[in-house]
mmCIF file of C-alpha atoms in Angstrom:
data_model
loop_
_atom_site.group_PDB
_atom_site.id
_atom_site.type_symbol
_atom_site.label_atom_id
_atom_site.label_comp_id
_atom_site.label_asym_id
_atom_site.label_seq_id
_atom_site.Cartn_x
_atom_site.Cartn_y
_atom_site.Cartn_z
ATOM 1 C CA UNK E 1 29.473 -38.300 43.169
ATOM 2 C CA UNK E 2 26.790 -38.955 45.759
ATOM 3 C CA UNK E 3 23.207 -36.824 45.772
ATOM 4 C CA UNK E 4 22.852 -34.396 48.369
ATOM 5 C CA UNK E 5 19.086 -34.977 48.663
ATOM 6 C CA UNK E 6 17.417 -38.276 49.094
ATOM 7 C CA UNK E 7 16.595 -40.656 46.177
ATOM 8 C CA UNK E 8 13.746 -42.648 47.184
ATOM 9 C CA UNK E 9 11.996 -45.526 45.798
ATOM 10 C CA UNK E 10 8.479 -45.963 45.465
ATOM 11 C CA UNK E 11 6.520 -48.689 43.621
ATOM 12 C CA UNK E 12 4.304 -51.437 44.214
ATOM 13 C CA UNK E 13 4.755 -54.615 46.478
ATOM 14 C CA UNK E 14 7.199 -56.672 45.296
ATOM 15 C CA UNK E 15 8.770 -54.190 42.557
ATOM 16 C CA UNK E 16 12.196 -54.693 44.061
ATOM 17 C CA UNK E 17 12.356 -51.582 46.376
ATOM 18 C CA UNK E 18 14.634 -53.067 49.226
ATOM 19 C CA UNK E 19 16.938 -54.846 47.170
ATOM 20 C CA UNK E 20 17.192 -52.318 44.418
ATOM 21 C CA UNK E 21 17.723 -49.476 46.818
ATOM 22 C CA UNK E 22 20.254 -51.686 48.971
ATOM 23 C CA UNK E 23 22.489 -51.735 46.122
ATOM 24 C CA UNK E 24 22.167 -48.437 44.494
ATOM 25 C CA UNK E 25 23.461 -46.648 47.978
ATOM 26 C CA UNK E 26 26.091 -49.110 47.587
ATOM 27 C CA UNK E 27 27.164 -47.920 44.287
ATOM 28 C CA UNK E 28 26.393 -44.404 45.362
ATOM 29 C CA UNK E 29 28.990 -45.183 48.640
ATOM 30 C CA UNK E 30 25.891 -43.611 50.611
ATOM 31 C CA UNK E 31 22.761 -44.623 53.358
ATOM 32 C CA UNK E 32 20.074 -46.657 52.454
ATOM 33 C CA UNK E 33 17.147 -46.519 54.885
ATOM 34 C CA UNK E 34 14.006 -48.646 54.206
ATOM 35 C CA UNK E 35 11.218 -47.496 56.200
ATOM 36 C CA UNK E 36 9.627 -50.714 56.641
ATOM 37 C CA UNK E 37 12.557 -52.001 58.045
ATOM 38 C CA UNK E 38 12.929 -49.130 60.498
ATOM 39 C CA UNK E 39 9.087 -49.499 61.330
ATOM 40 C CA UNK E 40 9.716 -53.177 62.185
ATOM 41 C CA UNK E 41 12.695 -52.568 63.960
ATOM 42 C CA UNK E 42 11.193 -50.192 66.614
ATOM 43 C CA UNK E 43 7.981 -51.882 66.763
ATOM 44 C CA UNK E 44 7.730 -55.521 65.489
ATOM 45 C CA UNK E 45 6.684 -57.252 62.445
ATOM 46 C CA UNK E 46 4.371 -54.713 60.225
ATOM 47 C CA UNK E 47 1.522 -57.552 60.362
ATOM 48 C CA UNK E 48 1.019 -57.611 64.117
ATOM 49 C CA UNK E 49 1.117 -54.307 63.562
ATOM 50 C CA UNK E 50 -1.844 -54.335 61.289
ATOM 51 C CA UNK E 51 -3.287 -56.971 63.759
ATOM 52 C CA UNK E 52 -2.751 -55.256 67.086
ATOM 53 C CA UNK E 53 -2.959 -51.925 66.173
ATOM 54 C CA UNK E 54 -4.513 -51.110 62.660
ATOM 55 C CA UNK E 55 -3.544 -49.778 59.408
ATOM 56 C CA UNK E 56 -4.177 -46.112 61.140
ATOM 57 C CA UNK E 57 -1.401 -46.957 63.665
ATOM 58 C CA UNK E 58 0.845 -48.116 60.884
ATOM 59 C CA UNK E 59 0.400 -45.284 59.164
ATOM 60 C CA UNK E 60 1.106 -42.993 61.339
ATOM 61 C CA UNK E 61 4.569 -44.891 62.716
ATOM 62 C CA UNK E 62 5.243 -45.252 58.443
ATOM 63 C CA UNK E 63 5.505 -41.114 58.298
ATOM 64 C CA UNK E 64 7.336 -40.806 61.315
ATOM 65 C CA UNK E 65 10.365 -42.805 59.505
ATOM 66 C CA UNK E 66 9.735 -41.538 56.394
ATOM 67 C CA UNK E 67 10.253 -38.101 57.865
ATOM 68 C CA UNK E 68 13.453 -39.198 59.565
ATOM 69 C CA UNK E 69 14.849 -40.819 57.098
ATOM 70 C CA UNK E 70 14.007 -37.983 54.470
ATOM 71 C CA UNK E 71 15.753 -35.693 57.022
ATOM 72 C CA UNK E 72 19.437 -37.209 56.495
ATOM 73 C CA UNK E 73 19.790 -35.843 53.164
ATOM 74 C CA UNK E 74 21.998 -37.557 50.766
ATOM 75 C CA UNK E 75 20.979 -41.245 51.834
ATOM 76 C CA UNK E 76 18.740 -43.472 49.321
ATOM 77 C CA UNK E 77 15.019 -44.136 50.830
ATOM 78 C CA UNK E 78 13.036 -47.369 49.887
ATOM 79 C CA UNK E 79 9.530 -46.590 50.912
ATOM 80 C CA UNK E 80 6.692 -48.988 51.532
ATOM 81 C CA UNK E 81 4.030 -49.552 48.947
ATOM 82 C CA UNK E 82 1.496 -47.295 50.496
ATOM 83 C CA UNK E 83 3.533 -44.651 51.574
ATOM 84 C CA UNK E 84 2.333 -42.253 49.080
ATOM 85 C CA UNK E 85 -0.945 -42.187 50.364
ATOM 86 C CA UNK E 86 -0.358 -39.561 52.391
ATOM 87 C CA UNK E 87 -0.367 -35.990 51.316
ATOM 88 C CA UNK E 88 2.283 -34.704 53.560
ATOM 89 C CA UNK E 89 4.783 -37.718 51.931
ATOM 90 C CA UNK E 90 3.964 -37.025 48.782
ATOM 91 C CA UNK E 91 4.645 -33.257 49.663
ATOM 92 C CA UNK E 92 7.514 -33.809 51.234
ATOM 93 C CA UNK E 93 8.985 -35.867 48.064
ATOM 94 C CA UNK E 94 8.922 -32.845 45.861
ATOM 95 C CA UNK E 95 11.943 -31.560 47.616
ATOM 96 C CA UNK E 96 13.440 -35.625 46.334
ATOM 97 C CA UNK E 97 14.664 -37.744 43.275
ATOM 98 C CA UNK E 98 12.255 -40.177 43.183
ATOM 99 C CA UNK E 99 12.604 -43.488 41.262
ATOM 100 C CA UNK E 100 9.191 -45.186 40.190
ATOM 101 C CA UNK E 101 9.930 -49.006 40.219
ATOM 102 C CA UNK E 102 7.016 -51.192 38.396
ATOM 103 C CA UNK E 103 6.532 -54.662 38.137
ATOM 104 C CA UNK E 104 4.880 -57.182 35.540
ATOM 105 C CA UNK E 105 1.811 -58.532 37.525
ATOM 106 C CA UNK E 106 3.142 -62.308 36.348
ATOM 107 C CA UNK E 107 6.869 -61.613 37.581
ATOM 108 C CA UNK E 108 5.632 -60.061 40.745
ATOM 109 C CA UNK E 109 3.268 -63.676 41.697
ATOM 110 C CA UNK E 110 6.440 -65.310 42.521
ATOM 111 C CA UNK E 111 7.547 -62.327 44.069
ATOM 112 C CA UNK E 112 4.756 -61.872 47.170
ATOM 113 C CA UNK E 113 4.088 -65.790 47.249
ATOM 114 C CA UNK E 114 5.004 -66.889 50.739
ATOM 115 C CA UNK E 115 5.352 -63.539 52.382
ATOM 116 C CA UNK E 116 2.946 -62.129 55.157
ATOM 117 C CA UNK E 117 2.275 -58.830 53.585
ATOM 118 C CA UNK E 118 -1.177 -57.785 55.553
ATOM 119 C CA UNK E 119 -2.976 -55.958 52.900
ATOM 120 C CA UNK E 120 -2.513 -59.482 50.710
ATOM 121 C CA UNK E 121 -4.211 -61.925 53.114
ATOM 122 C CA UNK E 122 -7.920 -62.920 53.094
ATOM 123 C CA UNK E 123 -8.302 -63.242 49.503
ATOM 124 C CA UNK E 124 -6.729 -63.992 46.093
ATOM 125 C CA UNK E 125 -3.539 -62.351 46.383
ATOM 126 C CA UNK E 126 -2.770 -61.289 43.023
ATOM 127 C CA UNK E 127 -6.295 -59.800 42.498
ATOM 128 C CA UNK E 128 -5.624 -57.830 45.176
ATOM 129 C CA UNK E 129 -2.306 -56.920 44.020
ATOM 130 C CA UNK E 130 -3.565 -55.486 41.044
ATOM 131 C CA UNK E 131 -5.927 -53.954 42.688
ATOM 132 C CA UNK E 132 -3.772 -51.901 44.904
ATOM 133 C CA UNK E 133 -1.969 -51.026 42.034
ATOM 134 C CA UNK E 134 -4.340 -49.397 39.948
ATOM 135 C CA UNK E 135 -5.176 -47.539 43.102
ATOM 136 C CA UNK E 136 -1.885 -46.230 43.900
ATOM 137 C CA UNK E 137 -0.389 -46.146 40.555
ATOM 138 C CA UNK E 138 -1.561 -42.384 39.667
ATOM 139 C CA UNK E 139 0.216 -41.486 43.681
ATOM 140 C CA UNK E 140 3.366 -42.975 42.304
ATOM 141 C CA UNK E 141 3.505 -41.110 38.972
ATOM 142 C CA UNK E 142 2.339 -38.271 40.555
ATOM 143 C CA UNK E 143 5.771 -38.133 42.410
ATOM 144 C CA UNK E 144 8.337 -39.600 40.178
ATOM 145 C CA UNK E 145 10.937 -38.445 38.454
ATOM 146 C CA UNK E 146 11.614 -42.005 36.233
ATOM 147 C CA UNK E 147 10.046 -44.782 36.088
ATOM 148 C CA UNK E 148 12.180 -47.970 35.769
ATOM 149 C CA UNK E 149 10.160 -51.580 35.012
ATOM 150 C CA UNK E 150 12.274 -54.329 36.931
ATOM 151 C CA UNK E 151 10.111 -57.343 35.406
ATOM 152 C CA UNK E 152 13.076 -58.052 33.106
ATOM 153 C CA UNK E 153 16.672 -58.866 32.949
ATOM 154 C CA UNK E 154 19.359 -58.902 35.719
ATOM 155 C CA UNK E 155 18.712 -56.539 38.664
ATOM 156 C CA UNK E 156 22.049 -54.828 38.528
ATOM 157 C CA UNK E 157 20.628 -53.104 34.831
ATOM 158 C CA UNK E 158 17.976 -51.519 37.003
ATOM 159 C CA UNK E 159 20.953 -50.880 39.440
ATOM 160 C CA UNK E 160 23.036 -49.417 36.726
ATOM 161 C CA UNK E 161 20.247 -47.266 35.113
ATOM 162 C CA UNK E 162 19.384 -45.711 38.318
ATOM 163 C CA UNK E 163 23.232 -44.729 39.306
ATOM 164 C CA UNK E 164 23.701 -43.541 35.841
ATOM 165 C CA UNK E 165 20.276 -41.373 36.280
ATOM 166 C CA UNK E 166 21.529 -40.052 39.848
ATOM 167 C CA UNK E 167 25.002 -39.504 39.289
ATOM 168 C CA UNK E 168 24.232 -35.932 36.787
ATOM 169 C CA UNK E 169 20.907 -35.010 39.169
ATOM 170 C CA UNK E 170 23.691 -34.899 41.950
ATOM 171 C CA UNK E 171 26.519 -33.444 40.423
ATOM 172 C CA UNK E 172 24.528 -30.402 39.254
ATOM 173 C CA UNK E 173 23.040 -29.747 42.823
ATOM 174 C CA UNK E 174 26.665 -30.173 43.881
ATOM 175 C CA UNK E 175 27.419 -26.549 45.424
ATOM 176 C CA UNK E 176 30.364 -25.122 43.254
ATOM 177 C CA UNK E 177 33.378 -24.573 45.417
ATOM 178 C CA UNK E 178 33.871 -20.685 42.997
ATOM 179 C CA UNK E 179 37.197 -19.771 44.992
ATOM 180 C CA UNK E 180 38.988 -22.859 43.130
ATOM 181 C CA UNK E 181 37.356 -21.626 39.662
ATOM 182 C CA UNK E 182 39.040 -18.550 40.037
ATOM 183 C CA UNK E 183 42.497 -19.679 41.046
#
């Protein structure tokens, strides 16, 4: 049984998001959407972005697709790390199932080496890293339903855990079909 309203993924950098919510809407037969894909996809890599145009301008484009991709329902949304910096987003995720994914600062080092995630350059990455966590963290709590550490073990237990956690959620928002109950 798929969910009729989004479950969306928010978490850190390098907790797993995209790959995580790839497979759950796999094993949920429905969408997956990741807005930083869609931002990068209708305007280029997110750090020319940040280069060319600013964080502001990121932003901005980042609630545009969260918006869409909120609007298709029953589809599972992995959000960028930052997303929940706006009020309107983390408004609009009250109306969601929303999976907290956290990561072990030591697992998430080999994570985030190598990639060109803008708000990581220019210093010590994994101070900075932590850093944005401990900013963010009380945004993500403040929206989740579960929280699900994926520091640990094969991904497809964190797959698992979160199909087994949607699966009830969407079969009780299921609307009741109360002509066949009565027949």
């Amino acid at each position: 049984m798929a969910p009729t309203s989004p479950l969306v993924l928010v978490g850190p950098m390098g907790a797993g998001k995209t790959s995580i919510g790839r497979r759950v809407a796999k094993a949920l037969g429905i969408r997956f959407i990741d807005t930083d894909a869609v931002i990068q996809r209708e305007h280029g890599p997110i750090e020319q972005i940040f280069e060319t145009h600013g964080e502001s301008t990121f932003r901005a484009w980042e609630r545009e697709a969260i918006q869409n991709a909120l609007g298709w329902g029953g589809v599972v949304v992995s959000l960028g790390g930052g997303a929940v910096l706006n009020a309107d987003t983390r408004a609009d995720l009250a109306t969601c199932d929303v999976v907290m994914l956290t990561v072990d600062p030591r697992v998430v080092a080999g994570r985030i080496q190598g990639t060109a995630r803008p708000l990581l350059t220019g210093e010590d990455p994994m101070e900075r890293w932590r850093r944005i966590w401990q900013e963010r963290r009380p945004l993500y709590e403040s929206v989740a339903d579960i929280t699900i550490d994926t520091s640990t073990g094969p991904l497809q237990h964190v797959v698992d855990e979160i199909v087994a956690w949607a699966r009830p959620r969407a079969a009780a928002s299921e609307p009741r079909d109360t002509a066949k109950e009565q027949s």
